[in-house]
Amino acid sequence: MKLSYKLYPFQNSDQNQKPIGDFIILHGLFGSSKNWATVAKYLSDFGPVYAVDQRNHGDSPHNEEHSIQVMASDLETFLKDLNIQNPILLGHSMGGLVAMYFDLTHPGVLQKLIIQDIAPRTYPFAYEKEIQSMSFPLHGFTSRTEIDSEMAKYVHDTFIRQFLQMSLERKEDGSYHWKLNVFGLDHARRVFEDVFNFENHSVTKTLFLLGGNSEYIRQSDYAEMDRLFQNNQKVTIPGGGHYIHFTHQKVYLEQLGNWLKNEFV
C-alpha cells in the first residue's frame, strides 16, 4: 500500500551541521501525521522527517486488512519507494508495535529505534467507547460542537475527544466525515494480539520513552524490552501518561534531543 506522508525538510541554523539521518514517525491508533507536527519540526533540526499516515488513518488508503504485520509491510514498501536508507524510526503506541516488529524482522535496516510508551507484548483492544463515539451517523450535524456533545455521551475525557476529532473533516458541502476507517478498525480487534511470538532479538540502539503514570507499561514489560531489544535505554517521564509528546512536550523533546545528541557526538 502507498502511504500518505508529510515531509519536514532538514533545517538547522548551523550551516555546517549535517543531517544525522532520515526520521520516520509512526503514529498510534486513531492518530495521524497531523498529531506529530511539533515533534516533526523539532526533529527536522537533526534530519529530514517523514510523518506517515498508516493505513486506515489520515490521508492513506482504507483497507479491510489491518494488522501490525501488514503495517510493517507497508513501511517496507514506503522505504523502498522513497529509497530511504537506515532511517531513525519513532513509533508511538500502535506505531511503536509496528516499529518494533519491523526492526525484529528486518535486522540491520534501521539506524536507531525510538519507542514511545508501548511494550513488545499483546495488548487488549480496549477502545469500545472510542469506536462508539465515532460510529453514529454524522448527517444533520452542522458544527463540531454538536458532534463533540454527542461524542461526550461515550467518551467523557475531553482530551481524548479532541484527539479523535483531529481526524474529523468537513467537506465542501458542509457535512462531516471521519478520515479514519472506523468500520475497518472496529473489525480489527485482534490487531495487538500475538505479535511478538518469535525468538528474534534486536541489537539496534533503542530508546524507550515512557510515561511514569502510563497504563500501557507494567513492571514485567522491562524484562521483555531487554530480552528483545538488547541495546536499549529507558527514559521515564515522571507524571506522564500515554501521550507524553502532548502532555509533557517540553521535557519529552528535551529527553529526545539529549539522546540523539549523545548518540551522534
One Martini backbone bead per residue (centre of mass of N, CA, C, O) as a GRO file, in nm:
protein
  265
    1MET     BB    1   0.097   0.036   0.021
    2LYS     BB    2   0.040   0.376  -0.027
    3LEU     BB    3   0.157   0.629   0.170
    4SER     BB    4   0.098   0.895   0.346
    5TYR     BB    5   0.282   1.215   0.379
    6LYS     BB    6   0.507   1.435   0.564
    7LEU     BB    7   0.759   1.668   0.489
    8TYR     BB    8   1.050   1.763   0.688
    9PRO     BB    9   1.299   1.940   0.632
   10PHE     BB   10   1.613   2.010   0.676
   11GLN     BB   11   1.673   2.239   0.965
   12ASN     BB   12   1.964   2.442   1.031
   13SER     BB   13   2.136   2.718   1.152
   14ASP     BB   14   2.382   2.541   1.100
   15GLN     BB   15   2.568   2.521   0.812
   16ASN     BB   16   2.765   2.274   0.925
   17GLN     BB   17   2.527   2.096   0.969
   18LYS     BB   18   2.449   1.762   0.951
   19PRO     BB   19   2.266   1.507   0.893
   20ILE     BB   20   2.194   1.199   1.075
   21GLY     BB   21   1.912   1.140   0.931
   22ASP     BB   22   1.624   0.970   0.875
   23PHE     BB   23   1.289   1.027   0.970
   24ILE     BB   24   1.026   0.821   1.119
   25ILE     BB   25   0.671   0.851   1.183
   26LEU     BB   26   0.452   0.651   1.398
   27HIS     BB   27   0.147   0.637   1.481
   28GLY     BB   28  -0.140   0.578   1.642
   29LEU     BB   29  -0.434   0.499   1.724
   30PHE     BB   30  -0.636   0.744   1.566
   31GLY     BB   31  -0.416   0.880   1.418
   32SER     BB   32  -0.158   1.102   1.273
   33SER     BB   33   0.058   1.321   1.133
   34LYS     BB   34  -0.087   1.569   1.263
   35ASN     BB   35   0.008   1.494   1.570
   36TRP     BB   36   0.344   1.551   1.479
   37ALA     BB   37   0.445   1.842   1.410
   38THR     BB   38   0.625   1.931   1.650
   39VAL     BB   39   0.821   1.692   1.648
   40ALA     BB   40   0.907   1.715   1.351
   41LYS     BB   41   1.027   2.001   1.369
   42TYR     BB   42   1.239   1.926   1.578
   43LEU     BB   43   1.381   1.690   1.412
   44SER     BB   44   1.467   1.875   1.161
   45ASP     BB   45   1.740   1.957   1.311
   46PHE     BB   46   1.864   1.652   1.234
   47GLY     BB   47   1.651   1.585   0.995
   48PRO     BB   48   1.458   1.443   0.791
   49VAL     BB   49   1.088   1.417   0.800
   50TYR     BB   50   0.852   1.140   0.814
   51ALA     BB   51   0.506   1.171   0.834
   52VAL     BB   52   0.288   0.907   0.876
   53ASP     BB   53   0.014   0.740   0.728
   54GLN     BB   54  -0.155   0.488   0.815
   55ARG     BB   55  -0.356   0.265   0.756
   56ASN     BB   56  -0.678   0.395   0.811
   57HIS     BB   57  -0.532   0.684   0.810
   58GLY     BB   58  -0.585   0.976   0.718
   59ASP     BB   59  -0.465   0.981   0.372
   60SER     BB   60  -0.477   0.691   0.365
   61PRO     BB   61  -0.579   0.403   0.276
   62HIS     BB   62  -0.831   0.175   0.276
   63ASN     BB   63  -0.856  -0.145   0.463
   64GLU     BB   64  -0.952  -0.455   0.589
   65GLU     BB   65  -0.657  -0.483   0.650
   66HIS     BB   66  -0.533  -0.497   1.007
   67SER     BB   67  -0.192  -0.509   1.098
   68ILE     BB   68   0.123  -0.517   1.203
   69GLN     BB   69   0.239  -0.675   0.964
   70VAL     BB   70   0.116  -0.500   0.729
   71MET     BB   71   0.242  -0.230   0.829
   72ALA     BB   72   0.535  -0.326   0.792
   73SER     BB   73   0.503  -0.364   0.485
   74ASP     BB   74   0.439  -0.070   0.424
   75LEU     BB   75   0.712   0.037   0.524
   76GLU     BB   76   0.889  -0.114   0.325
   77THR     BB   77   0.768   0.024   0.076
   78PHE     BB   78   0.833   0.313   0.158
   79LEU     BB   79   1.144   0.287   0.161
   80LYS     BB   80   1.174   0.197  -0.134
   81ASP     BB   81   1.027   0.430  -0.284
   82LEU     BB   82   1.226   0.657  -0.128
   83ASN     BB   83   1.511   0.556  -0.067
   84ILE     BB   84   1.553   0.474   0.242
   85GLN     BB   85   1.836   0.476   0.458
   86ASN     BB   86   1.874   0.409   0.772
   87PRO     BB   87   1.658   0.490   0.973
   88ILE     BB   88   1.481   0.678   1.216
   89LEU     BB   89   1.248   0.524   1.435
   90LEU     BB   90   0.922   0.646   1.537
   91GLY     BB   91   0.697   0.496   1.786
   92HIS     BB   92   0.347   0.499   1.877
   93SER     BB   93   0.212   0.247   2.001
   94MET     BB   94   0.114   0.109   1.730
   95GLY     BB   95   0.373   0.225   1.597
   96GLY     BB   96   0.564   0.075   1.796
   97LEU     BB   97   0.488  -0.211   1.713
   98VAL     BB   98   0.572  -0.181   1.422
   99ALA     BB   99   0.867  -0.099   1.474
  100MET     BB  100   0.953  -0.353   1.630
  101TYR     BB  101   0.874  -0.562   1.422
  102PHE     BB  102   1.049  -0.455   1.194
  103ASP     BB  103   1.324  -0.483   1.336
  104LEU     BB  104   1.301  -0.796   1.396
  105THR     BB  105   1.247  -0.855   1.063
  106HIS     BB  106   1.489  -0.614   0.986
  107PRO     BB  107   1.792  -0.650   1.013
  108GLY     BB  108   1.989  -0.349   0.970
  109VAL     BB  109   1.796  -0.112   0.865
  110LEU     BB  110   1.822   0.045   1.119
  111GLN     BB  111   1.974   0.292   1.305
  112LYS     BB  112   1.723   0.367   1.491
  113LEU     BB  113   1.509   0.343   1.798
  114ILE     BB  114   1.181   0.481   1.891
  115ILE     BB  115   0.979   0.425   2.187
  116GLN     BB  116   0.638   0.507   2.282
  117ASP     BB  117   0.462   0.371   2.527
  118ILE     BB  118   0.551   0.058   2.463
  119ALA     BB  119   0.532  -0.298   2.441
  120PRO     BB  120   0.642  -0.634   2.358
  121ARG     BB  121   0.306  -0.713   2.347
  122THR     BB  122   0.001  -0.791   2.439
  123TYR     BB  123  -0.310  -0.621   2.365
  124PRO     BB  124  -0.597  -0.490   2.423
  125PHE     BB  125  -0.911  -0.384   2.280
  126ALA     BB  126  -0.982  -0.074   2.460
  127TYR     BB  127  -1.210   0.096   2.232
  128GLU     BB  128  -1.524   0.111   2.245
  129LYS     BB  129  -1.589   0.411   2.301
  130GLU     BB  130  -1.442   0.533   2.058
  131ILE     BB  131  -1.602   0.387   1.842
  132GLN     BB  132  -1.884   0.491   1.929
  133SER     BB  133  -1.807   0.803   1.895
  134MET     BB  134  -1.771   0.730   1.556
  135SER     BB  135  -2.063   0.567   1.467
  136PHE     BB  136  -2.246   0.786   1.427
  137PRO     BB  137  -2.433   0.971   1.242
  138LEU     BB  138  -2.349   1.290   1.068
  139HIS     BB  139  -2.605   1.367   0.970
  140GLY     BB  140  -2.717   1.702   1.068
  141PHE     BB  141  -2.453   1.816   1.140
  142THR     BB  142  -2.314   2.169   1.180
  143SER     BB  143  -2.093   2.100   1.411
  144ARG     BB  144  -1.846   2.025   1.633
  145THR     BB  145  -2.005   2.075   1.891
  146GLU     BB  146  -2.228   1.871   1.834
  147ILE     BB  147  -2.044   1.623   1.806
  148ASP     BB  148  -1.910   1.643   2.083
  149SER     BB  149  -2.170   1.602   2.250
  150GLU     BB  150  -2.216   1.314   2.144
  151MET     BB  151  -1.938   1.189   2.220
  152ALA     BB  152  -1.967   1.241   2.537
  153LYS     BB  153  -2.152   0.985   2.585
  154TYR     BB  154  -1.880   0.795   2.554
  155VAL     BB  155  -1.651   1.029   2.595
  156HIS     BB  156  -1.537   1.221   2.869
  157ASP     BB  157  -1.262   1.289   2.756
  158THR     BB  158  -1.154   1.571   2.609
  159PHE     BB  159  -0.878   1.492   2.498
  160ILE     BB  160  -0.972   1.244   2.333
  161ARG     BB  161  -1.175   1.391   2.156
  162GLN     BB  162  -0.972   1.588   2.028
  163PHE     BB  163  -0.798   1.371   1.907
  164LEU     BB  164  -1.015   1.241   1.725
  165GLN     BB  165  -1.098   1.521   1.577
  166MET     BB  166  -0.841   1.528   1.388
  167SER     BB  167  -1.025   1.317   1.190
  168LEU     BB  168  -1.225   1.548   1.136
  169GLU     BB  169  -1.409   1.635   0.837
  170ARG     BB  170  -1.495   1.896   0.618
  171LYS     BB  171  -1.685   1.950   0.361
  172GLU     BB  172  -1.793   2.153   0.107
  173ASP     BB  173  -2.109   2.095   0.197
  174GLY     BB  174  -2.069   2.078   0.538
  175SER     BB  175  -2.007   1.803   0.595
  176TYR     BB  176  -1.913   1.511   0.779
  177HIS     BB  177  -1.604   1.311   0.833
  178TRP     BB  178  -1.407   1.026   0.862
  179LYS     BB  179  -1.079   0.942   0.792
  180LEU     BB  180  -1.124   0.711   0.935
  181ASN     BB  181  -1.161   0.352   0.953
  182VAL     BB  182  -1.387   0.261   1.166
  183PHE     BB  183  -1.491  -0.011   1.068
  184GLY     BB  184  -1.216  -0.151   1.026
  185LEU     BB  185  -1.111  -0.115   1.322
  186ASP     BB  186  -1.350  -0.268   1.458
  187HIS     BB  187  -1.250  -0.538   1.274
  188ALA     BB  188  -0.940  -0.520   1.441
  189ARG     BB  189  -0.923  -0.650   1.752
  190ARG     BB  190  -0.638  -0.834   1.699
  191VAL     BB  191  -0.389  -0.641   1.639
  192PHE     BB  192  -0.238  -0.687   1.948
  193GLU     BB  193  -0.196  -0.995   1.894
  194ASP     BB  194   0.065  -1.204   1.864
  195VAL     BB  195   0.339  -1.049   1.757
  196PHE     BB  196   0.590  -1.169   1.968
  197ASN     BB  197   0.604  -1.504   1.877
  198PHE     BB  198   0.934  -1.493   1.885
  199GLU     BB  199   1.308  -1.516   1.896
  200ASN     BB  200   1.387  -1.257   1.823
  201HIS     BB  201   1.652  -1.006   1.811
  202SER     BB  202   1.793  -0.684   1.897
  203VAL     BB  203   2.076  -0.431   1.829
  204THR     BB  204   1.938  -0.181   1.819
  205LYS     BB  205   1.935   0.133   1.902
  206THR     BB  206   1.722   0.201   2.191
  207LEU     BB  207   1.439   0.406   2.282
  208PHE     BB  208   1.246   0.433   2.582
  209LEU     BB  209   0.957   0.635   2.610
  210LEU     BB  210   0.804   0.694   2.928
  211GLY     BB  211   0.529   0.690   3.135
  212GLY     BB  212   0.498   0.701   3.477
  213ASN     BB  213   0.150   0.675   3.448
  214SER     BB  214   0.115   0.442   3.263
  215GLU     BB  215  -0.113   0.184   3.144
  216TYR     BB  216   0.099   0.043   2.923
  217ILE     BB  217   0.300  -0.004   3.171
  218ARG     BB  218   0.477  -0.270   3.320
  219GLN     BB  219   0.712  -0.423   3.502
  220SER     BB  220   0.741  -0.683   3.308
  221ASP     BB  221   0.830  -0.528   3.042
  222TYR     BB  222   1.138  -0.485   3.083
  223ALA     BB  223   1.234  -0.772   3.018
  224GLU     BB  224   1.131  -0.772   2.721
  225MET     BB  225   1.296  -0.539   2.623
  226ASP     BB  226   1.573  -0.676   2.688
  227ARG     BB  227   1.537  -0.936   2.521
  228LEU     BB  228   1.468  -0.797   2.231
  229PHE     BB  229   1.638  -0.520   2.323
  230GLN     BB  230   1.985  -0.525   2.385
  231ASN     BB  231   2.016  -0.188   2.306
  232ASN     BB  232   1.884  -0.020   2.561
  233GLN     BB  233   1.696   0.275   2.668
  234LYS     BB  234   1.538   0.421   2.958
  235VAL     BB  235   1.280   0.680   2.975
  236THR     BB  236   1.116   0.850   3.238
  237ILE     BB  237   0.822   1.049   3.275
  238PRO     BB  238   0.704   1.213   3.518
  239GLY     BB  239   0.347   1.191   3.514
  240GLY     BB  240   0.315   1.039   3.262
  241GLY     BB  241   0.156   0.912   2.990
  242HIS     BB  242   0.075   0.822   2.663
  243TYR     BB  243   0.094   1.157   2.573
  244ILE     BB  244   0.386   1.305   2.613
  245HIS     BB  245   0.404   1.480   2.344
  246PHE     BB  246   0.181   1.667   2.479
  247THR     BB  247   0.176   1.686   2.807
  248HIS     BB  248   0.527   1.669   2.800
  249GLN     BB  249   0.685   1.824   2.572
  250LYS     BB  250   0.942   1.957   2.682
  251VAL     BB  251   1.074   1.702   2.815
  252TYR     BB  252   1.050   1.520   2.572
  253LEU     BB  253   1.238   1.684   2.379
  254GLU     BB  254   1.481   1.685   2.563
  255GLN     BB  255   1.524   1.375   2.575
  256LEU     BB  256   1.542   1.330   2.274
  257GLY     BB  257   1.780   1.525   2.218
  258ASN     BB  258   1.988   1.403   2.413
  259TRP     BB  259   2.005   1.126   2.282
  260LEU     BB  260   2.092   1.216   2.001
  261LYS     BB  261   2.348   1.370   2.085
  262ASN     BB  262   2.487   1.124   2.224
  263GLU     BB  263   2.482   0.938   1.961
  264PHE     BB  264   2.634   1.189   1.765
  265VAL     BB  265   2.931   1.274   1.889
   0.00000   0.00000   0.00000
